Amino acid sequence: GAGVSQSPSNKVTEKGKDVELRCDPISGHTALYWYRQSLGQGLEFLIYFQGNSAPDKSGLPSDRFSAERTGGSVSTLTIQRTQQEDSAVYLCASSSIGAAGRNNEQFFGPGTRLTVL
Amino acid sequence: AQSVTQLGSHVSVSEGALVLLRCNYSSSVPPYLFWYVQYPNQGLQLLLKYTSAATLVKGINGFEAEIKKSETSFHLTKPSAHMSDAAEYFCAVGGSARQLTFGSGTQLTVLP
């Protein structure tokens, strides 16, 4: 089927506004990840969802960031009161989890480029 | 926590020359290791992954990587560079934690 899709592809917002970024994972993938790719920071993990388990939020940089995953499929990453340092490409990935519970290949979406003015 | 270090943020090679992108991991026990490629304005695409089945892993587009436990290295190679190989390459490690930890990336330039 189709790969991971993300929307919007680009988002420009003003400092202090809230933004929502959407991710549609590959159908049947139970695991979903959000990463942030910033200039000079590389790729950093934000949050991980696996089935109905409580998400791993250990990578969220502040309480302005939150994410939810509805029905075990689509996920929304919300950034409240955006700051200029939030400007980055936000990448979503999904994967299936093998019988041993180990990482299987993560399939990445094209990302959302967020610019905070 | 496990980590990977990529040596060289920029590498330039001539078309037809050997490509060597370096990655070292921190764990004493080889974890799950991955190489991803990112073309401009695109997401990451898996090139290959090491899962302990074999020390030499072959991936897509003619790339391969060999794990050397004595050196804790997982360098990416390709015998002959092509212009289409120009991209950013990321080494990543995945272990008990589900998420991947990425290296800082290496930008590969292929010169005509």
mmCIF file of C-alpha atoms in Angstrom:
data_model
loop_
_atom_site.group_PDB
_atom_site.id
_atom_site.type_symbol
_atom_site.label_atom_id
_atom_site.label_comp_id
_atom_site.label_asym_id
_atom_site.label_seq_id
_atom_site.Cartn_x
_atom_site.Cartn_y
_atom_site.Cartn_z
ATOM 1 C CA GLY A 1 0.000 0.000 0.000
ATOM 2 C CA ALA A 2 0.950 3.648 0.242
ATOM 3 C CA GLY A 3 3.838 4.758 2.364
ATOM 4 C CA VAL A 4 3.802 7.072 5.360
ATOM 5 C CA SER A 5 2.194 10.390 4.535
ATOM 6 C CA GLN A 6 2.457 13.672 6.383
ATOM 7 C CA SER A 7 0.615 16.929 6.102
ATOM 8 C CA PRO A 8 1.129 19.721 5.566
ATOM 9 C CA SER A 9 4.424 19.480 3.716
ATOM 10 C CA ASN A 10 5.264 23.037 4.712
ATOM 11 C CA LYS A 11 3.921 25.201 7.498
ATOM 12 C CA VAL A 12 4.808 28.799 8.215
ATOM 13 C CA THR A 13 3.471 30.255 11.422
ATOM 14 C CA GLU A 14 3.988 33.220 13.679
ATOM 15 C CA LYS A 15 5.658 32.945 17.038
ATOM 16 C CA GLY A 16 3.115 32.165 19.736
ATOM 17 C CA LYS A 17 0.648 30.353 17.494
ATOM 18 C CA ASP A 18 -0.295 26.696 17.859
ATOM 19 C CA VAL A 19 0.332 24.206 15.047
ATOM 20 C CA GLU A 20 -0.831 20.674 14.326
ATOM 21 C CA LEU A 21 1.127 18.254 12.185
ATOM 22 C CA ARG A 22 -0.466 15.086 10.882
ATOM 23 C CA CYS A 23 0.947 11.653 10.151
ATOM 24 C CA ASP A 24 -0.750 8.732 8.395
ATOM 25 C CA PRO A 25 1.288 5.580 8.975
ATOM 26 C CA ILE A 26 1.436 2.537 6.774
ATOM 27 C CA SER A 27 -1.683 0.447 7.213
ATOM 28 C CA GLY A 28 -1.138 -2.335 9.719
ATOM 29 C CA HIS A 29 1.918 -0.808 11.347
ATOM 30 C CA THR A 30 1.413 -0.753 15.081
ATOM 31 C CA ALA A 31 4.376 1.445 15.963
ATOM 32 C CA LEU A 32 4.565 5.153 15.148
ATOM 33 C CA TYR A 33 7.408 7.557 15.859
ATOM 34 C CA TRP A 34 7.953 11.286 15.628
ATOM 35 C CA TYR A 35 11.411 12.740 15.098
ATOM 36 C CA ARG A 36 12.657 16.269 14.660
ATOM 37 C CA GLN A 37 15.408 17.204 12.239
ATOM 38 C CA SER A 38 16.999 20.550 12.924
ATOM 39 C CA LEU A 39 19.975 22.246 11.353
ATOM 40 C CA GLY A 40 22.968 21.459 13.482
ATOM 41 C CA GLN A 41 20.990 19.095 15.719
ATOM 42 C CA GLY A 42 20.598 16.070 13.521
ATOM 43 C CA LEU A 43 17.630 13.772 14.023
ATOM 44 C CA GLU A 44 16.176 13.606 17.496
ATOM 45 C CA PHE A 45 13.495 11.296 18.810
ATOM 46 C CA LEU A 46 10.338 12.943 20.143
ATOM 47 C CA ILE A 47 7.660 10.351 20.923
ATOM 48 C CA TYR A 48 6.766 6.719 20.234
ATOM 49 C CA PHE A 49 3.384 4.984 20.103
ATOM 50 C CA GLN A 50 2.954 1.217 20.164
ATOM 51 C CA GLY A 51 -0.537 -0.203 19.896
ATOM 52 C CA ASN A 52 -2.658 0.665 22.908
ATOM 53 C CA SER A 53 0.288 1.075 25.258
ATOM 54 C CA ALA A 54 1.079 4.378 26.906
ATOM 55 C CA PRO A 55 3.296 6.412 24.568
ATOM 56 C CA ASP A 56 6.971 6.954 25.264
ATOM 57 C CA LYS A 57 7.179 10.733 25.565
ATOM 58 C CA SER A 58 10.744 10.844 26.778
ATOM 59 C CA GLY A 59 11.984 12.835 23.781
ATOM 60 C CA LEU A 60 9.504 15.701 23.913
ATOM 61 C CA PRO A 61 11.546 18.882 24.517
ATOM 62 C CA SER A 62 8.951 20.765 26.540
ATOM 63 C CA ASP A 63 5.347 20.666 27.711
ATOM 64 C CA ARG A 64 4.404 22.761 24.696
ATOM 65 C CA PHE A 65 4.744 19.576 22.639
ATOM 66 C CA SER A 66 2.119 16.860 22.701
ATOM 67 C CA ALA A 67 0.951 14.093 20.419
ATOM 68 C CA GLU A 68 -1.917 11.727 20.148
ATOM 69 C CA ARG A 69 -2.737 8.734 18.056
ATOM 70 C CA THR A 70 -6.381 8.063 17.387
ATOM 71 C CA GLY A 71 -7.668 4.562 16.716
ATOM 72 C CA GLY A 72 -4.158 3.204 16.515
ATOM 73 C CA SER A 73 -3.615 4.871 13.177
ATOM 74 C CA VAL A 74 -3.369 8.591 12.428
ATOM 75 C CA SER A 75 -1.225 10.696 14.732
ATOM 76 C CA THR A 76 -1.189 14.425 15.364
ATOM 77 C CA LEU A 77 1.765 16.296 16.819
ATOM 78 C CA THR A 78 0.749 19.584 18.403
ATOM 79 C CA ILE A 79 3.097 22.409 19.283
ATOM 80 C CA GLN A 80 1.584 25.132 21.410
ATOM 81 C CA ARG A 81 2.852 28.709 21.604
ATOM 82 C CA THR A 82 5.462 28.055 18.938
ATOM 83 C CA GLN A 83 8.939 29.530 19.317
ATOM 84 C CA GLN A 84 11.525 30.218 16.641
ATOM 85 C CA GLU A 85 13.660 27.356 17.905
ATOM 86 C CA ASP A 86 10.808 24.991 16.990
ATOM 87 C CA SER A 87 11.616 25.576 13.315
ATOM 88 C CA ALA A 88 12.658 22.218 11.915
ATOM 89 C CA VAL A 89 11.532 19.323 9.762
ATOM 90 C CA TYR A 90 9.252 17.003 11.691
ATOM 91 C CA LEU A 91 9.476 13.417 10.491
ATOM 92 C CA CYS A 92 7.057 10.622 11.190
ATOM 93 C CA ALA A 93 7.892 6.938 10.852
ATOM 94 C CA SER A 94 6.016 3.705 11.326
ATOM 95 C CA SER A 95 7.038 0.091 11.715
ATOM 96 C CA SER A 96 5.811 -3.332 12.601
ATOM 97 C CA ILE A 97 7.250 -4.937 15.717
ATOM 98 C CA GLY A 98 8.723 -8.384 15.274
ATOM 99 C CA ALA A 99 8.023 -11.401 17.418
ATOM 100 C CA ALA A 100 11.082 -10.663 19.523
ATOM 101 C CA GLY A 101 9.838 -7.151 20.146
ATOM 102 C CA ARG A 102 12.807 -5.688 18.412
ATOM 103 C CA ASN A 103 13.018 -2.837 15.991
ATOM 104 C CA ASN A 104 11.966 -3.640 12.518
ATOM 105 C CA GLU A 105 12.614 -1.241 9.695
ATOM 106 C CA GLN A 106 11.125 2.166 10.252
ATOM 107 C CA PHE A 107 9.476 3.691 7.190
ATOM 108 C CA PHE A 108 9.664 7.452 7.111
ATOM 109 C CA GLY A 109 7.306 10.011 5.693
ATOM 110 C CA PRO A 110 8.525 13.041 3.707
ATOM 111 C CA GLY A 111 8.295 15.321 6.712
ATOM 112 C CA THR A 112 6.670 18.638 7.528
ATOM 113 C CA ARG A 113 8.924 21.679 7.316
ATOM 114 C CA LEU A 114 7.884 24.071 10.075
ATOM 115 C CA THR A 115 9.044 27.673 9.995
ATOM 116 C CA VAL A 116 8.255 29.906 12.948
ATOM 117 C CA LEU A 117 8.648 33.596 12.172
ATOM 118 C CA ALA B 1 22.415 4.869 26.189
ATOM 119 C CA GLN B 2 23.600 3.534 22.872
ATOM 120 C CA SER B 3 24.928 6.002 20.353
ATOM 121 C CA VAL B 4 26.588 6.172 16.963
ATOM 122 C CA THR B 5 29.237 8.552 15.750
ATOM 123 C CA GLN B 6 29.640 9.445 12.118
ATOM 124 C CA LEU B 7 33.074 10.687 11.192
ATOM 125 C CA GLY B 8 33.048 13.412 8.591
ATOM 126 C CA SER B 9 30.039 15.631 8.091
ATOM 127 C CA HIS B 10 30.933 16.080 4.416
ATOM 128 C CA VAL B 11 32.551 13.600 2.039
ATOM 129 C CA SER B 12 33.352 14.246 -1.617
ATOM 130 C CA VAL B 13 34.252 11.555 -4.115
ATOM 131 C CA SER B 14 34.649 11.465 -7.849
ATOM 132 C CA GLU B 15 32.161 9.555 -9.952
ATOM 133 C CA GLY B 16 33.346 5.954 -10.195
ATOM 134 C CA ALA B 17 35.456 6.153 -7.047
ATOM 135 C CA LEU B 18 34.988 4.186 -3.847
ATOM 136 C CA VAL B 19 32.500 5.553 -1.341
ATOM 137 C CA LEU B 20 33.381 5.085 2.336
ATOM 138 C CA LEU B 21 31.190 6.616 5.027
ATOM 139 C CA ARG B 22 32.248 5.951 8.592
ATOM 140 C CA CYS B 23 30.114 5.009 11.573
ATOM 141 C CA ASN B 24 31.145 3.786 15.020
ATOM 142 C CA TYR B 25 28.747 2.508 17.671
ATOM 143 C CA SER B 26 29.115 2.722 21.408
ATOM 144 C CA SER B 27 27.808 -0.612 22.652
ATOM 145 C CA SER B 28 30.109 -3.529 23.516
ATOM 146 C CA VAL B 29 27.426 -5.847 22.196
ATOM 147 C CA PRO B 30 26.553 -5.030 18.591
ATOM 148 C CA PRO B 31 23.063 -3.631 18.579
ATOM 149 C CA TYR B 32 20.717 -3.350 15.660
ATOM 150 C CA LEU B 33 22.384 -0.962 13.206
ATOM 151 C CA PHE B 34 20.957 0.828 10.219
ATOM 152 C CA TRP B 35 22.057 3.063 7.386
ATOM 153 C CA TYR B 36 19.491 5.454 5.960
ATOM 154 C CA VAL B 37 19.761 7.821 3.010
ATOM 155 C CA GLN B 38 17.944 11.142 2.655
ATOM 156 C CA TYR B 39 17.611 12.802 -0.715
ATOM 157 C CA PRO B 40 16.790 16.530 -0.804
ATOM 158 C CA ASN B 41 13.304 17.336 0.471
ATOM 159 C CA GLN B 42 12.511 13.689 1.060
ATOM 160 C CA GLY B 43 12.166 11.432 4.062
ATOM 161 C CA LEU B 44 14.677 8.810 5.069
ATOM 162 C CA GLN B 45 14.991 5.596 3.107
ATOM 163 C CA LEU B 46 16.548 2.449 4.525
ATOM 164 C CA LEU B 47 19.717 1.361 2.751
ATOM 165 C CA LEU B 48 20.523 -1.652 4.894
ATOM 166 C CA LYS B 49 20.330 -3.034 8.406
ATOM 167 C CA TYR B 50 22.457 -5.285 10.592
ATOM 168 C CA THR B 51 20.582 -7.774 12.748
ATOM 169 C CA SER B 52 23.392 -10.165 13.751
ATOM 170 C CA ALA B 53 22.664 -12.676 11.004
ATOM 171 C CA ALA B 54 25.780 -11.787 9.009
ATOM 172 C CA THR B 55 28.723 -9.447 9.448
ATOM 173 C CA LEU B 56 28.541 -8.192 5.861
ATOM 174 C CA VAL B 57 25.225 -6.679 4.964
ATOM 175 C CA LYS B 58 24.230 -5.851 1.423
ATOM 176 C CA GLY B 59 21.736 -3.113 0.786
ATOM 177 C CA ILE B 60 20.070 -1.327 -2.033
ATOM 178 C CA ASN B 61 21.782 0.658 -4.780
ATOM 179 C CA GLY B 62 25.017 -1.329 -4.477
ATOM 180 C CA PHE B 63 25.795 -0.257 -0.917
ATOM 181 C CA GLU B 64 27.054 -2.614 1.744
ATOM 182 C CA ALA B 65 28.332 -2.395 5.281
ATOM 183 C CA GLU B 66 30.465 -4.669 7.397
ATOM 184 C CA ILE B 67 30.312 -4.787 11.151
ATOM 185 C CA LYS B 68 33.727 -5.062 12.815
ATOM 186 C CA LYS B 69 33.201 -5.806 16.467
ATOM 187 C CA SER B 70 36.854 -5.299 17.371
ATOM 188 C CA GLU B 71 36.584 -1.746 16.058
ATOM 189 C CA THR B 72 32.884 -1.187 16.953
ATOM 190 C CA SER B 73 32.485 0.069 13.411
ATOM 191 C CA PHE B 74 29.777 -0.236 10.785
ATOM 192 C CA HIS B 75 31.132 1.659 7.806
ATOM 193 C CA LEU B 76 29.109 2.043 4.614
ATOM 194 C CA THR B 77 30.807 1.383 1.294
ATOM 195 C CA LYS B 78 30.066 1.330 -2.390
ATOM 196 C CA PRO B 79 32.722 0.319 -4.932
ATOM 197 C CA SER B 80 31.831 2.894 -7.567
ATOM 198 C CA ALA B 81 30.042 6.168 -6.861
ATOM 199 C CA HIS B 82 27.285 7.402 -9.123
ATOM 200 C CA MET B 83 26.010 10.941 -9.409
ATOM 201 C CA SER B 84 22.650 9.770 -8.085
ATOM 202 C CA ASP B 85 24.313 8.743 -4.800
ATOM 203 C CA ALA B 86 24.654 12.378 -3.761
ATOM 204 C CA ALA B 87 22.567 12.666 -0.603
ATOM 205 C CA GLU B 88 22.833 12.728 3.159
ATOM 206 C CA TYR B 89 23.518 9.438 4.889
ATOM 207 C CA PHE B 90 22.616 8.585 8.458
ATOM 208 C CA CYS B 91 23.844 5.755 10.612
ATOM 209 C CA ALA B 92 21.397 4.730 13.342
ATOM 210 C CA VAL B 93 21.222 2.315 16.255
ATOM 211 C CA GLY B 94 18.189 0.585 17.671
ATOM 212 C CA GLY B 95 18.320 -1.599 20.739
ATOM 213 C CA SER B 96 16.097 -2.203 23.714
ATOM 214 C CA ALA B 97 14.554 1.182 23.137
ATOM 215 C CA ARG B 98 12.164 1.184 20.233
ATOM 216 C CA GLN B 99 13.232 4.466 18.768
ATOM 217 C CA LEU B 100 16.327 4.875 16.658
ATOM 218 C CA THR B 101 19.253 7.013 17.704
ATOM 219 C CA PHE B 102 20.820 8.664 14.710
ATOM 220 C CA GLY B 103 24.291 9.908 13.971
ATOM 221 C CA SER B 104 24.748 13.483 12.876
ATOM 222 C CA GLY B 105 24.769 12.565 9.193
ATOM 223 C CA THR B 106 27.284 12.680 6.368
ATOM 224 C CA GLN B 107 26.608 14.716 3.254
ATOM 225 C CA LEU B 108 27.985 12.881 0.219
ATOM 226 C CA THR B 109 28.936 14.909 -2.839
ATOM 227 C CA VAL B 110 29.786 13.106 -6.066
ATOM 228 C CA LEU B 111 31.982 15.067 -8.445
ATOM 229 C CA PRO B 112 31.819 14.497 -12.203
#
